[in-house]
Amino acid sequence: MRRYHIAKVYRRDNPARGRFREFYQCDFDIAGQYELMVPDFEILKIATELLDKLNIGSYEVKLNHRRLLDGMLEICGVPAEKFRTICSSIDKLDKLPWEDVKKEVQDKGLSEEAADKIGTLVVKRGKPLELLEELMRDDSPFRGNAASEQALSEMKQLFSYMEVGKCLDRYVFDLSLARGLDYYTGVIFEAVFTGTVKMGSIAAGGRYDDLVGMFSGLQVPAVGMSLGIERVFAIMEEQSSQVAVRKTQTDVLVLGIGKSLWNVVIAIANELWELEIGTEFKCVAPGKIKKNLSDASDKDCIPWVVLVGQDELDQGVVKLRNMSEKIEEEISRDGLAAIIQTRIASAACAT
């Protein structure tokens, strides 16, 4: 089964900025018997495609494996019954320094020696292939541990698919990632927005081979991801409040200087309309030019103004004014429409 779903979900949580008890979420899951790590790759590929197409800015996706995490705790001497509670402390490393996390795990009954061993390993993060090579060396503490060896073998296969699928460079291999303690059984990941808006994770997922069986009694391997739509909207809203928002779809104002230039102004406007460029036009007295330029810039946020004067027309030119940069230049009347079209396209590419 392969399915996606966008719907309202609920969570027992203390409401805060970006955290809701009722919110919309987009899920995508692949369930059933597939070749090893193939559906895991596809989920990870989809995650980066979604985040790229949302165009909300920079983000980082942390990637880990639950069995590697369990193996690490076993290597460090953590009793199996404490795996879950110690993992919940490790998962706070994105918010707290290691010293605070170390104190917390010791308060939970872990020895200082075991805590220090964990501290030397959970700080490891980096480019997936580079860190994988380090963890698979003969002198690596993970060698010889069954859970870790299996996890590293699976990650090696996964990274080869991700490299071919051209999404590996979007991920960071991070041994401190420890999410979904109750149900994830393999690969886990979490996407965090790294722009100016502080929002926490915006997408996450992993492999959950035992979860379906908990409810149905039927063992069904599965892997999936969730995208927090409300959080993405919150980021977009805050971003929009930080930039000037244009109040009109008009790209060009054609401004005739003098009431005798209506035919010329209309002709220029029509040339721009034929190129599907949003254009307004008017003719004003010379004494009204400054006010109209001010309105175009401040009130209407029109990026380009064509100034049409009789003296310039006699020379075969008009003036084109870039309102944001306050740069004015003379442009050939005959080539005006094509030049404006190029400038607008260039400005769109730059943003």
Short mmCIF file of N, CA and C in Angstrom, two decimals, residues 73-213:
data_model
loop_
_atom_site.label_atom_id
_atom_site.label_comp_id
_atom_site.label_asym_id
_atom_site.label_seq_id
_atom_site.Cartn_x
_atom_site.Cartn_y
_atom_site.Cartn_z
N LEU A 73 23.57 2.79 23.12
CA LEU A 73 23.27 2.73 24.55
C LEU A 73 23.77 1.43 25.16
N GLU A 74 23.63 0.35 24.41
CA GLU A 74 24.12 -0.95 24.89
C GLU A 74 25.63 -0.92 25.06
N ILE A 75 26.32 -0.35 24.09
CA ILE A 75 27.78 -0.23 24.15
C ILE A 75 28.22 0.58 25.36
N CYS A 76 27.43 1.61 25.69
CA CYS A 76 27.78 2.50 26.80
C CYS A 76 27.35 1.96 28.16
N GLY A 77 26.77 0.77 28.18
CA GLY A 77 26.42 0.14 29.45
C GLY A 77 25.09 0.56 30.02
N VAL A 78 24.19 1.05 29.20
CA VAL A 78 22.87 1.45 29.67
C VAL A 78 21.98 0.20 29.74
N PRO A 79 21.34 -0.07 30.88
CA PRO A 79 20.44 -1.23 30.96
C PRO A 79 19.28 -1.09 29.97
N ALA A 80 18.83 -2.21 29.42
CA ALA A 80 17.79 -2.19 28.39
C ALA A 80 16.52 -1.50 28.87
N GLU A 81 16.18 -1.67 30.15
CA GLU A 81 14.96 -1.07 30.67
C GLU A 81 15.05 0.45 30.75
N LYS A 82 16.25 1.01 30.61
CA LYS A 82 16.42 2.47 30.66
C LYS A 82 16.60 3.09 29.27
N PHE A 83 16.58 2.26 28.21
CA PHE A 83 16.80 2.78 26.86
C PHE A 83 15.85 3.93 26.54
N ARG A 84 14.58 3.72 26.81
CA ARG A 84 13.57 4.70 26.39
C ARG A 84 13.74 6.03 27.13
N THR A 85 13.92 5.96 28.44
CA THR A 85 14.03 7.21 29.20
C THR A 85 15.33 7.95 28.89
N ILE A 86 16.43 7.21 28.63
CA ILE A 86 17.69 7.87 28.28
C ILE A 86 17.60 8.49 26.89
N CYS A 87 16.92 7.78 25.97
CA CYS A 87 16.72 8.33 24.62
C CYS A 87 15.94 9.64 24.66
N SER A 88 14.94 9.71 25.52
CA SER A 88 14.14 10.93 25.61
C SER A 88 14.99 12.11 26.06
N SER A 89 16.01 11.84 26.88
CA SER A 89 16.93 12.91 27.30
C SER A 89 17.87 13.30 26.15
N ILE A 90 18.38 12.30 25.44
CA ILE A 90 19.28 12.56 24.31
C ILE A 90 18.58 13.41 23.26
N ASP A 91 17.28 13.19 23.07
CA ASP A 91 16.53 13.91 22.05
C ASP A 91 16.43 15.41 22.34
N LYS A 92 16.82 15.82 23.54
CA LYS A 92 16.78 17.24 23.91
C LYS A 92 18.04 17.99 23.53
N LEU A 93 19.00 17.28 22.91
CA LEU A 93 20.27 17.92 22.59
C LEU A 93 20.16 19.04 21.58
N ASP A 94 19.04 19.09 20.84
CA ASP A 94 18.87 20.21 19.91
C ASP A 94 18.45 21.48 20.64
N LYS A 95 18.08 21.34 21.93
CA LYS A 95 17.65 22.50 22.71
C LYS A 95 18.56 22.78 23.90
N LEU A 96 19.23 21.73 24.41
CA LEU A 96 20.06 21.87 25.61
C LEU A 96 21.50 21.47 25.32
N PRO A 97 22.47 22.07 26.03
CA PRO A 97 23.87 21.63 25.89
C PRO A 97 24.06 20.25 26.53
N TRP A 98 25.13 19.56 26.13
CA TRP A 98 25.36 18.21 26.62
C TRP A 98 25.45 18.17 28.15
N GLU A 99 26.04 19.17 28.78
CA GLU A 99 26.19 19.15 30.24
C GLU A 99 24.83 19.06 30.93
N ASP A 100 23.82 19.75 30.39
CA ASP A 100 22.49 19.68 30.99
C ASP A 100 21.87 18.30 30.75
N VAL A 101 22.07 17.75 29.56
CA VAL A 101 21.54 16.42 29.26
C VAL A 101 22.26 15.36 30.10
N LYS A 102 23.56 15.53 30.28
CA LYS A 102 24.33 14.60 31.11
C LYS A 102 23.79 14.56 32.53
N LYS A 103 23.51 15.73 33.08
CA LYS A 103 22.96 15.78 34.43
C LYS A 103 21.62 15.07 34.49
N GLU A 104 20.80 15.25 33.45
CA GLU A 104 19.47 14.63 33.44
C GLU A 104 19.57 13.11 33.40
N VAL A 105 20.48 12.56 32.56
CA VAL A 105 20.59 11.10 32.48
C VAL A 105 21.17 10.52 33.77
N GLN A 106 22.03 11.29 34.44
CA GLN A 106 22.55 10.82 35.74
C GLN A 106 21.45 10.85 36.79
N ASP A 107 20.59 11.85 36.73
CA ASP A 107 19.46 11.90 37.65
C ASP A 107 18.52 10.70 37.44
N LYS A 108 18.56 10.12 36.25
CA LYS A 108 17.72 8.95 35.95
C LYS A 108 18.41 7.64 36.34
N GLY A 109 19.57 7.76 37.00
CA GLY A 109 20.22 6.57 37.53
C GLY A 109 21.39 6.07 36.72
N LEU A 110 21.84 6.80 35.73
CA LEU A 110 22.97 6.37 34.91
C LEU A 110 24.27 6.82 35.57
N SER A 111 25.27 5.97 35.52
CA SER A 111 26.56 6.31 36.11
C SER A 111 27.25 7.40 35.31
N GLU A 112 28.18 8.11 35.93
CA GLU A 112 28.90 9.17 35.23
C GLU A 112 29.73 8.58 34.10
N GLU A 113 30.29 7.38 34.32
CA GLU A 113 31.09 6.73 33.28
C GLU A 113 30.25 6.44 32.04
N ALA A 114 29.05 5.89 32.26
CA ALA A 114 28.17 5.60 31.13
C ALA A 114 27.73 6.88 30.44
N ALA A 115 27.44 7.91 31.23
CA ALA A 115 27.03 9.19 30.64
C ALA A 115 28.14 9.78 29.79
N ASP A 116 29.37 9.70 30.26
CA ASP A 116 30.50 10.23 29.50
C ASP A 116 30.70 9.47 28.19
N LYS A 117 30.49 8.14 28.24
CA LYS A 117 30.61 7.35 27.01
C LYS A 117 29.56 7.78 25.99
N ILE A 118 28.34 7.99 26.47
CA ILE A 118 27.27 8.46 25.58
C ILE A 118 27.65 9.81 24.98
N GLY A 119 28.21 10.68 25.83
CA GLY A 119 28.58 12.03 25.38
C GLY A 119 29.59 12.04 24.26
N THR A 120 30.48 11.04 24.22
CA THR A 120 31.49 11.01 23.16
C THR A 120 30.90 10.56 21.82
N LEU A 121 29.72 9.92 21.87
CA LEU A 121 29.13 9.37 20.66
C LEU A 121 27.97 10.22 20.11
N VAL A 122 27.10 10.74 21.00
CA VAL A 122 25.92 11.46 20.50
C VAL A 122 26.27 12.78 19.83
N VAL A 123 27.47 13.28 20.09
CA VAL A 123 27.86 14.55 19.46
C VAL A 123 28.29 14.36 18.01
N LYS A 124 28.40 13.11 17.58
CA LYS A 124 28.87 12.86 16.21
C LYS A 124 27.76 13.17 15.21
N ARG A 125 28.07 14.02 14.26
CA ARG A 125 27.15 14.37 13.20
C ARG A 125 27.97 14.86 12.01
N GLY A 126 27.43 14.72 10.82
CA GLY A 126 28.16 15.19 9.66
C GLY A 126 27.57 14.67 8.37
N LYS A 127 28.34 14.78 7.30
CA LYS A 127 27.88 14.31 6.00
C LYS A 127 27.69 12.80 6.08
N PRO A 128 26.58 12.29 5.54
CA PRO A 128 26.24 10.87 5.73
C PRO A 128 27.35 9.89 5.38
N LEU A 129 27.95 10.00 4.20
CA LEU A 129 28.96 9.03 3.80
C LEU A 129 30.22 9.12 4.64
N GLU A 130 30.60 10.34 5.02
CA GLU A 130 31.81 10.53 5.82
C GLU A 130 31.64 9.94 7.22
N LEU A 131 30.51 10.22 7.86
CA LEU A 131 30.28 9.69 9.20
C LEU A 131 30.08 8.18 9.16
N LEU A 132 29.40 7.68 8.13
CA LEU A 132 29.20 6.24 8.00
C LEU A 132 30.55 5.53 7.91
N GLU A 133 31.46 6.08 7.12
CA GLU A 133 32.79 5.48 6.99
C GLU A 133 33.49 5.42 8.34
N GLU A 134 33.37 6.50 9.12
CA GLU A 134 34.00 6.54 10.45
C GLU A 134 33.40 5.49 11.37
N LEU A 135 32.08 5.34 11.34
CA LEU A 135 31.41 4.41 12.25
C LEU A 135 31.64 2.95 11.87
N MET A 136 32.06 2.69 10.61
CA MET A 136 32.25 1.32 10.15
C MET A 136 33.72 0.90 10.16
N ARG A 137 34.60 1.77 10.64
CA ARG A 137 36.02 1.40 10.73
C ARG A 137 36.20 0.27 11.74
N ASP A 138 37.33 -0.46 11.61
CA ASP A 138 37.61 -1.58 12.50
C ASP A 138 37.73 -1.14 13.95
N ASP A 139 38.21 0.10 14.18
CA ASP A 139 38.39 0.56 15.55
C ASP A 139 37.17 1.30 16.10
N SER A 140 36.07 1.28 15.36
CA SER A 140 34.86 1.96 15.81
C SER A 140 34.23 1.21 16.99
N PRO A 141 33.74 1.93 18.01
CA PRO A 141 33.08 1.25 19.13
C PRO A 141 31.80 0.52 18.72
N PHE A 142 31.27 0.84 17.54
CA PHE A 142 30.04 0.19 17.08
C PHE A 142 30.28 -1.20 16.49
N ARG A 143 31.54 -1.49 16.12
CA ARG A 143 31.84 -2.80 15.55
C ARG A 143 31.70 -3.87 16.61
N GLY A 144 31.07 -4.98 16.23
CA GLY A 144 30.88 -6.08 17.17
C GLY A 144 29.55 -6.05 17.88
N ASN A 145 28.82 -4.93 17.78
CA ASN A 145 27.49 -4.86 18.39
C ASN A 145 26.46 -5.20 17.32
N ALA A 146 25.63 -6.21 17.58
CA ALA A 146 24.73 -6.74 16.55
C ALA A 146 23.75 -5.69 16.03
N ALA A 147 23.12 -4.93 16.95
CA ALA A 147 22.14 -3.92 16.54
C ALA A 147 22.80 -2.84 15.69
N SER A 148 23.98 -2.40 16.12
CA SER A 148 24.69 -1.34 15.39
C SER A 148 25.15 -1.81 14.02
N GLU A 149 25.67 -3.05 13.96
CA GLU A 149 26.15 -3.59 12.69
C GLU A 149 25.01 -3.68 11.68
N GLN A 150 23.84 -4.12 12.12
CA GLN A 150 22.69 -4.21 11.22
C GLN A 150 22.26 -2.83 10.74
N ALA A 151 22.21 -1.88 11.68
CA ALA A 151 21.80 -0.51 11.33
C ALA A 151 22.77 0.12 10.34
N LEU A 152 24.07 -0.05 10.56
CA LEU A 152 25.06 0.56 9.67
C LEU A 152 25.00 -0.08 8.28
N SER A 153 24.74 -1.39 8.23
CA SER A 153 24.59 -2.06 6.93
C SER A 153 23.39 -1.50 6.16
N GLU A 154 22.29 -1.28 6.87
CA GLU A 154 21.09 -0.72 6.23
C GLU A 154 21.33 0.71 5.78
N MET A 155 22.04 1.49 6.60
CA MET A 155 22.32 2.88 6.24
C MET A 155 23.24 2.95 5.01
N LYS A 156 24.18 2.02 4.91
CA LYS A 156 25.07 1.99 3.75
C LYS A 156 24.27 1.78 2.47
N GLN A 157 23.32 0.83 2.53
CA GLN A 157 22.47 0.58 1.37
C GLN A 157 21.60 1.79 1.05
N LEU A 158 21.03 2.38 2.10
CA LEU A 158 20.16 3.55 1.93
C LEU A 158 20.92 4.71 1.31
N PHE A 159 22.13 4.98 1.80
CA PHE A 159 22.90 6.11 1.30
C PHE A 159 23.26 5.93 -0.17
N SER A 160 23.47 4.68 -0.60
CA SER A 160 23.78 4.47 -2.02
C SER A 160 22.58 4.84 -2.89
N TYR A 161 21.36 4.51 -2.42
CA TYR A 161 20.16 4.89 -3.17
C TYR A 161 19.98 6.41 -3.15
N MET A 162 20.20 7.02 -2.00
CA MET A 162 20.02 8.47 -1.87
C MET A 162 21.02 9.24 -2.73
N GLU A 163 22.22 8.69 -2.86
CA GLU A 163 23.24 9.34 -3.69
C GLU A 163 22.81 9.32 -5.16
N VAL A 164 22.32 8.16 -5.62
CA VAL A 164 21.82 8.07 -7.00
C VAL A 164 20.60 8.95 -7.19
N GLY A 165 19.74 9.02 -6.15
CA GLY A 165 18.53 9.84 -6.22
C GLY A 165 18.77 11.31 -5.97
N LYS A 166 20.02 11.70 -5.78
CA LYS A 166 20.45 13.09 -5.65
C LYS A 166 19.71 13.83 -4.52
N CYS A 167 19.60 13.17 -3.37
CA CYS A 167 19.04 13.85 -2.20
C CYS A 167 19.92 13.69 -0.97
N LEU A 168 21.02 12.94 -1.10
CA LEU A 168 21.87 12.66 0.07
C LEU A 168 22.46 13.93 0.66
N ASP A 169 22.78 14.91 -0.20
CA ASP A 169 23.42 16.13 0.29
C ASP A 169 22.48 17.00 1.11
N ARG A 170 21.18 16.69 1.13
CA ARG A 170 20.24 17.47 1.92
C ARG A 170 20.13 16.97 3.36
N TYR A 171 20.83 15.85 3.67
CA TYR A 171 20.70 15.22 4.98
C TYR A 171 21.98 15.32 5.79
N VAL A 172 21.79 15.34 7.11
CA VAL A 172 22.90 15.30 8.06
C VAL A 172 22.73 14.05 8.91
N PHE A 173 23.74 13.20 8.94
CA PHE A 173 23.74 12.00 9.78
C PHE A 173 24.02 12.46 11.21
N ASP A 174 23.06 12.30 12.11
CA ASP A 174 23.14 12.88 13.45
C ASP A 174 22.79 11.82 14.49
N LEU A 175 23.77 11.42 15.30
CA LEU A 175 23.55 10.35 16.27
C LEU A 175 22.74 10.79 17.48
N SER A 176 22.46 12.08 17.60
CA SER A 176 21.65 12.55 18.74
C SER A 176 20.15 12.49 18.45
N LEU A 177 19.77 12.24 17.19
CA LEU A 177 18.35 12.20 16.85
C LEU A 177 17.73 10.93 17.44
N ALA A 178 16.69 11.10 18.26
CA ALA A 178 16.10 9.95 18.97
C ALA A 178 14.60 10.14 19.11
N ARG A 179 13.89 10.16 18.01
CA ARG A 179 12.46 10.46 18.05
C ARG A 179 11.63 9.18 17.93
N GLY A 180 10.33 9.28 18.23
CA GLY A 180 9.40 8.17 18.06
C GLY A 180 9.79 6.93 18.85
N LEU A 181 10.08 7.12 20.13
CA LEU A 181 10.64 6.03 20.92
C LEU A 181 9.70 4.84 21.05
N ASP A 182 8.40 5.06 20.96
CA ASP A 182 7.44 3.98 21.18
C ASP A 182 7.20 3.13 19.94
N TYR A 183 7.52 3.65 18.75
CA TYR A 183 7.11 2.90 17.57
C TYR A 183 8.12 2.82 16.44
N TYR A 184 9.07 3.73 16.31
CA TYR A 184 10.02 3.64 15.21
C TYR A 184 11.00 2.48 15.43
N THR A 185 11.30 1.76 14.37
CA THR A 185 12.15 0.57 14.46
C THR A 185 13.39 0.64 13.59
N GLY A 186 13.48 1.62 12.72
CA GLY A 186 14.61 1.69 11.79
C GLY A 186 15.04 3.12 11.56
N VAL A 187 15.09 3.50 10.29
CA VAL A 187 15.50 4.86 9.92
C VAL A 187 14.54 5.88 10.53
N ILE A 188 15.10 6.96 11.07
CA ILE A 188 14.30 8.08 11.58
C ILE A 188 14.88 9.38 11.01
N PHE A 189 14.02 10.38 10.79
CA PHE A 189 14.53 11.67 10.30
C PHE A 189 13.63 12.79 10.80
N GLU A 190 14.19 13.99 10.79
CA GLU A 190 13.45 15.17 11.25
C GLU A 190 13.98 16.39 10.51
N ALA A 191 13.08 17.14 9.89
CA ALA A 191 13.45 18.35 9.16
C ALA A 191 13.19 19.57 10.04
N VAL A 192 14.17 20.44 10.10
CA VAL A 192 14.08 21.65 10.92
C VAL A 192 14.33 22.86 10.04
N PHE A 193 13.45 23.85 10.11
CA PHE A 193 13.63 25.11 9.38
C PHE A 193 14.78 25.88 10.01
N THR A 194 15.73 26.34 9.20
CA THR A 194 16.91 27.02 9.73
C THR A 194 16.93 28.51 9.36
N GLY A 195 15.81 29.04 8.91
CA GLY A 195 15.74 30.45 8.56
C GLY A 195 15.55 31.32 9.79
N THR A 196 15.07 32.52 9.58
CA THR A 196 14.95 33.49 10.67
C THR A 196 13.80 33.19 11.61
N VAL A 197 12.83 32.39 11.17
CA VAL A 197 11.67 32.07 12.00
C VAL A 197 11.96 30.82 12.82
N LYS A 198 11.85 30.90 14.14
CA LYS A 198 12.09 29.76 15.02
C LYS A 198 10.81 28.95 15.14
N MET A 199 10.86 27.68 14.64
CA MET A 199 9.62 26.92 14.58
C MET A 199 9.79 25.46 14.97
N GLY A 200 10.99 24.96 15.13
CA GLY A 200 11.16 23.55 15.44
C GLY A 200 10.99 22.69 14.21
N SER A 201 10.66 21.42 14.40
CA SER A 201 10.56 20.50 13.26
C SER A 201 9.33 20.81 12.42
N ILE A 202 9.49 20.69 11.11
CA ILE A 202 8.38 20.94 10.19
C ILE A 202 7.98 19.66 9.44
N ALA A 203 8.83 18.65 9.50
CA ALA A 203 8.51 17.35 8.90
C ALA A 203 9.34 16.29 9.60
N ALA A 204 8.81 15.08 9.65
CA ALA A 204 9.53 14.00 10.34
C ALA A 204 8.95 12.67 9.92
N GLY A 205 9.68 11.61 10.21
CA GLY A 205 9.17 10.29 9.89
C GLY A 205 10.18 9.21 10.17
N GLY A 206 9.89 8.01 9.66
CA GLY A 206 10.78 6.89 9.87
C GLY A 206 10.08 5.57 9.61
N ARG A 207 10.81 4.50 9.93
CA ARG A 207 10.28 3.14 9.73
C ARG A 207 9.61 2.66 11.01
N TYR A 208 8.41 2.07 10.85
CA TYR A 208 7.65 1.61 12.02
C TYR A 208 7.07 0.22 11.74
N ASP A 209 7.93 -0.79 11.75
CA ASP A 209 7.54 -2.13 11.32
C ASP A 209 6.55 -2.82 12.27
N ASP A 210 6.47 -2.39 13.52
CA ASP A 210 5.62 -3.09 14.49
C ASP A 210 4.30 -2.38 14.78
N LEU A 211 4.14 -1.16 14.28
CA LEU A 211 2.99 -0.35 14.69
C LEU A 211 1.67 -0.92 14.19
N VAL A 212 1.61 -1.36 12.93
CA VAL A 212 0.37 -1.91 12.39
C VAL A 212 -0.05 -3.14 13.18
N GLY A 213 0.93 -3.98 13.54
CA GLY A 213 0.64 -5.19 14.30
C GLY A 213 0.09 -4.92 15.68
#
